[in-house]
mmCIF file of C-alpha atoms in Angstrom:
data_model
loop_
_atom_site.group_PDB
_atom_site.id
_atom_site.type_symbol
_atom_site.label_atom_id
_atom_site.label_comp_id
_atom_site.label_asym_id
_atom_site.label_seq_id
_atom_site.Cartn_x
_atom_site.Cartn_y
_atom_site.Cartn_z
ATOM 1 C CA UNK D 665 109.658 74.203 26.088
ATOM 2 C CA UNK D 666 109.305 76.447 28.761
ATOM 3 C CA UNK D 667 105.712 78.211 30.175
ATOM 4 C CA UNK D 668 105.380 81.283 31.865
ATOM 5 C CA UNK D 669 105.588 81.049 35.791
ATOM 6 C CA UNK D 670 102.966 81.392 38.091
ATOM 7 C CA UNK D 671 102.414 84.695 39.476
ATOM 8 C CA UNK D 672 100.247 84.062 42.550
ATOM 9 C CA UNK D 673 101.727 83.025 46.032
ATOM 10 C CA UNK D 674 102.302 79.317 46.522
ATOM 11 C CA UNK D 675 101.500 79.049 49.823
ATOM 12 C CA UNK D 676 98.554 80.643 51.398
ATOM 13 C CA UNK D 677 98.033 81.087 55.554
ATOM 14 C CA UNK D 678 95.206 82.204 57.752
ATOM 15 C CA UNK D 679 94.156 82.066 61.437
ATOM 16 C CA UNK D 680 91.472 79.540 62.236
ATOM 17 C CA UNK D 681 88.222 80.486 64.126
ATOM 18 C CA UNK D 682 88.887 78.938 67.952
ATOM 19 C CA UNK D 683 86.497 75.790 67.883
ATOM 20 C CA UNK D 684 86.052 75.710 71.740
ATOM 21 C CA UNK D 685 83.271 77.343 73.546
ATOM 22 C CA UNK D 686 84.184 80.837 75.070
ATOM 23 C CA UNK D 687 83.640 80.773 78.866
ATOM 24 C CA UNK D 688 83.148 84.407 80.680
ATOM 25 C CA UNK D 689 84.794 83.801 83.983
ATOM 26 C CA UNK D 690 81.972 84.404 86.900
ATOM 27 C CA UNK D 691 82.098 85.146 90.234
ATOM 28 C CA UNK D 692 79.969 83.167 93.063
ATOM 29 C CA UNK D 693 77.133 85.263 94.265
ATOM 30 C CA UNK D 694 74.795 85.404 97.047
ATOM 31 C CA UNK D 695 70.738 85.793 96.926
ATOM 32 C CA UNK D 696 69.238 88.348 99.137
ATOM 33 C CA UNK D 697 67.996 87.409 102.088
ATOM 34 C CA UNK D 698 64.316 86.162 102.249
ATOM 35 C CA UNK D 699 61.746 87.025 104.137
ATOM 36 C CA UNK D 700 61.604 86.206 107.951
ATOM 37 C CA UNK D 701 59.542 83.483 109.322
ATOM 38 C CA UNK D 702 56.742 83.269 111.336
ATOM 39 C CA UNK D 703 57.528 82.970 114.896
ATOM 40 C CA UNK D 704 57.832 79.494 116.282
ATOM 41 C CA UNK D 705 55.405 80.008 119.135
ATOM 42 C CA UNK D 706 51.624 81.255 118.287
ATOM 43 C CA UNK D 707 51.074 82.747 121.770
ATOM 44 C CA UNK D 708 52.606 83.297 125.123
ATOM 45 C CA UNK D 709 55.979 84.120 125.180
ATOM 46 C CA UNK D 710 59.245 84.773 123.271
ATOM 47 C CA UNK D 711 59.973 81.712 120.145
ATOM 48 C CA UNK D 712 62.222 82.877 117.133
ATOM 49 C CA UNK D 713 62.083 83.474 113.526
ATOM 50 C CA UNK D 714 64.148 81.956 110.333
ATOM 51 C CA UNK D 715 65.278 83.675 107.346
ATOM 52 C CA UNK D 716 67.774 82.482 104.916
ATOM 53 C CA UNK D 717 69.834 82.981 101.431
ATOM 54 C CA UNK D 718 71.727 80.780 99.364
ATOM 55 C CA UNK D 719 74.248 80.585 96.607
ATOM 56 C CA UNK D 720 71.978 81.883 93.652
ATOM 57 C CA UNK D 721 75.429 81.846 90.926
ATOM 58 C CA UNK D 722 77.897 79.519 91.943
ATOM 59 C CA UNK D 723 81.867 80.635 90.524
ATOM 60 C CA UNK D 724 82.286 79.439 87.048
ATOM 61 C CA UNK D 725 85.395 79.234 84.989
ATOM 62 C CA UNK D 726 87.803 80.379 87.546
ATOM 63 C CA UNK D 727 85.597 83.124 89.393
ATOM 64 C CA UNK D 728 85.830 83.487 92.954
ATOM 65 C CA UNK D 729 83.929 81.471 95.206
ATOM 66 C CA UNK D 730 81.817 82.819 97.717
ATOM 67 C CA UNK D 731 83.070 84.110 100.988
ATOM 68 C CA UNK D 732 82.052 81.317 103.926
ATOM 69 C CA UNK D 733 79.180 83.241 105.557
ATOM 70 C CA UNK D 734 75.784 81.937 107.366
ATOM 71 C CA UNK D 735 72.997 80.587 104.779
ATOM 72 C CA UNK D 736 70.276 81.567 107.669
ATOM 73 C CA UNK D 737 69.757 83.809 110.582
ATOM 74 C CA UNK D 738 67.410 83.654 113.249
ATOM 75 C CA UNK D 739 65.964 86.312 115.622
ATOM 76 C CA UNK D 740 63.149 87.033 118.746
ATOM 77 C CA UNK D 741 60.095 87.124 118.251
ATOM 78 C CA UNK D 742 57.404 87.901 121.305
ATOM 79 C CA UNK D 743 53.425 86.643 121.072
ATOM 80 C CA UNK D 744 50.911 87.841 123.362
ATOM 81 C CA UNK D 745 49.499 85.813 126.179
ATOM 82 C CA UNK D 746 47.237 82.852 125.146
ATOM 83 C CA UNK D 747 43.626 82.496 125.666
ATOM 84 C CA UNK D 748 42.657 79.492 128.165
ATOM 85 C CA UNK D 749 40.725 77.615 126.516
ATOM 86 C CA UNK D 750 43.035 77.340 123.325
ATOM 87 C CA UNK D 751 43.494 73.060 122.300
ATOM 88 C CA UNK D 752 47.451 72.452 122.176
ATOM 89 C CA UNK D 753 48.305 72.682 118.212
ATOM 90 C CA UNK D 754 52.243 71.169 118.318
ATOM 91 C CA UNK D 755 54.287 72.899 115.362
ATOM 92 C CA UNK D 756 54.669 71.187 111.581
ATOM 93 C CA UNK D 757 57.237 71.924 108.894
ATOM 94 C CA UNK D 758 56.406 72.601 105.348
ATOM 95 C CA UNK D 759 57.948 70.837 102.610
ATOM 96 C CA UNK D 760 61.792 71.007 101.556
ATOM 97 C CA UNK D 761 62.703 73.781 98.983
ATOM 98 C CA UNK D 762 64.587 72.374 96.214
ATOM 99 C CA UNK D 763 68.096 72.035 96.277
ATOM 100 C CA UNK D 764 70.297 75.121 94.976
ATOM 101 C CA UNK D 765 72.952 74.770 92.582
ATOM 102 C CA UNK D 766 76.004 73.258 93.702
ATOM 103 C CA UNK D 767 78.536 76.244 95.400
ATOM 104 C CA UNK D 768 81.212 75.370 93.192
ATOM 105 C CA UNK D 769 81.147 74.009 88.964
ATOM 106 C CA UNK D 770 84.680 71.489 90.448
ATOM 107 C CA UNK D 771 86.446 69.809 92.874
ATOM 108 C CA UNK D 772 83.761 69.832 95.180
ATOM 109 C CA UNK D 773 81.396 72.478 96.736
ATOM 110 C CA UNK D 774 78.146 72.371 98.540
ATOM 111 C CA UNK D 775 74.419 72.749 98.213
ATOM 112 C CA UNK D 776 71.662 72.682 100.226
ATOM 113 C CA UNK D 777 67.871 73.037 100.668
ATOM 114 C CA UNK D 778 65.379 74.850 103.486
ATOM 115 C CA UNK D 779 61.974 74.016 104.673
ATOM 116 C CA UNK D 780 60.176 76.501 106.783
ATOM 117 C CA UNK D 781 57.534 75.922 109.804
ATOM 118 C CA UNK D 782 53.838 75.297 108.206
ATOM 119 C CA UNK D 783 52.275 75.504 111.397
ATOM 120 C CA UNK D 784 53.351 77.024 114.601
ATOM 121 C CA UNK D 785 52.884 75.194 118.014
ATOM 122 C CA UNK D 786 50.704 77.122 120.332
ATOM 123 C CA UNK D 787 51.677 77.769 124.156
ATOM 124 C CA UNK D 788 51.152 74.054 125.224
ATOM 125 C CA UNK D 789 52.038 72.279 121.802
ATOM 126 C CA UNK D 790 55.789 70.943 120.964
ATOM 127 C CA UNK D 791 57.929 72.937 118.525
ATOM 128 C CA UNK D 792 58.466 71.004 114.950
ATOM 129 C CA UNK D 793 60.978 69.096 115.289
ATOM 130 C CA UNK D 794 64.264 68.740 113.120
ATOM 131 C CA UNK D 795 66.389 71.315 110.974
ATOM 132 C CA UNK D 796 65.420 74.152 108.656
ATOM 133 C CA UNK D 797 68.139 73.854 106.087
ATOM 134 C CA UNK D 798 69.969 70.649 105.206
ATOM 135 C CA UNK D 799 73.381 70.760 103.427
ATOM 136 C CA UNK D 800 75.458 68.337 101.456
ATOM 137 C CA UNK D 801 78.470 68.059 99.185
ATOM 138 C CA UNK D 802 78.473 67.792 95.248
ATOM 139 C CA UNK D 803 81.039 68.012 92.263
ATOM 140 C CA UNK D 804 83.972 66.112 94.812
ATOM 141 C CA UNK D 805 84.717 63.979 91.911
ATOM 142 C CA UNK D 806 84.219 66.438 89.303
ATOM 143 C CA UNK D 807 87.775 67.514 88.444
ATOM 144 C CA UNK D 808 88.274 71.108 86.865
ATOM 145 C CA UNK D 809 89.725 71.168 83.396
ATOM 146 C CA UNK D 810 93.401 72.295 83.354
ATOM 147 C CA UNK D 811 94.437 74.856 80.828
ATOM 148 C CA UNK D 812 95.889 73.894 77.616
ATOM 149 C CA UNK D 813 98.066 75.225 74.949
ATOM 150 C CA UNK D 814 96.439 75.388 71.340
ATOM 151 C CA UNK D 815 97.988 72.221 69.157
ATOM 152 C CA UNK D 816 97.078 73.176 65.131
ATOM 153 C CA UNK D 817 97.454 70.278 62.628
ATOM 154 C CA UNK D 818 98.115 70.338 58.941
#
């Protein structure tokens, strides 16, 4: 009639491997600065120079963002006196840089991109004309996940 029981557990539990990516919180980081310019005047006077930096790692999984500081700096630069003869070259801008990665991964940040001047204007030619660096939003809509508490099923 009767058998012999069982001798092993009847119920049997273990910890399941988390199937959601691990994300290593980052902080937002700065490039260096680049290199300065050329002067915006060839000859004959004072002009300025451009250099500039940008966000090179943007925060990520609740890293700090960046401190708010300048993405370009510009100083004085002096040219010797022009010759007389010289034709009037006015100044060109080289193409846009493409744009960085956007300052923050949610609920909005910014990016931008730079050009630098291609060709300088001499003493009698017209500075190029227009901005160095352009900036714009991104990830407004982009909320950031909230946290959640782990649900296990049977």
């Amino acid at each position: 009639a009767g058998g012999a029981p069982c001798q092993l557990a009847l119920r049997d539990t273990r910890g399941c491997p988390d199937p959601r990516p691990t994300c290593e919180q980052r902080d937002c980081k700065w490039s260096d600065w680049k290199d300065w310019g050329d002067c915006s005047i060839s000859c004959g006077g004072f002009g300025q120079q451009l250099r500039y930096r940008y966000v090179s790692e943007p925060a990520f999984a609740g890293g700090a963002d960046c401190d708010v500081q300048h993405a370009a700096e510009t100083r004085s630069c002096e040219m010797p006196d022009c010759a007389e003869e010289e034709v009037c070259i006015n100044g060109t801008w080289g193409d846009w840089s493409e744009w960085t990665i956007c300052s923050k991964s949610c609920k909005g940040g910014f990016h931008w991109h730079s050009r630098r001047i291609d060709k300088q204007a001499n003493y009698c030619g017209h500075p190029a004309i227009g901005d160095s660096i352009e900036e714009k939003p991104c990830n407004e809509d982009f909320p950031c996940q909230e946290d959640a508490d782990c649900i296990l099923s049977d």
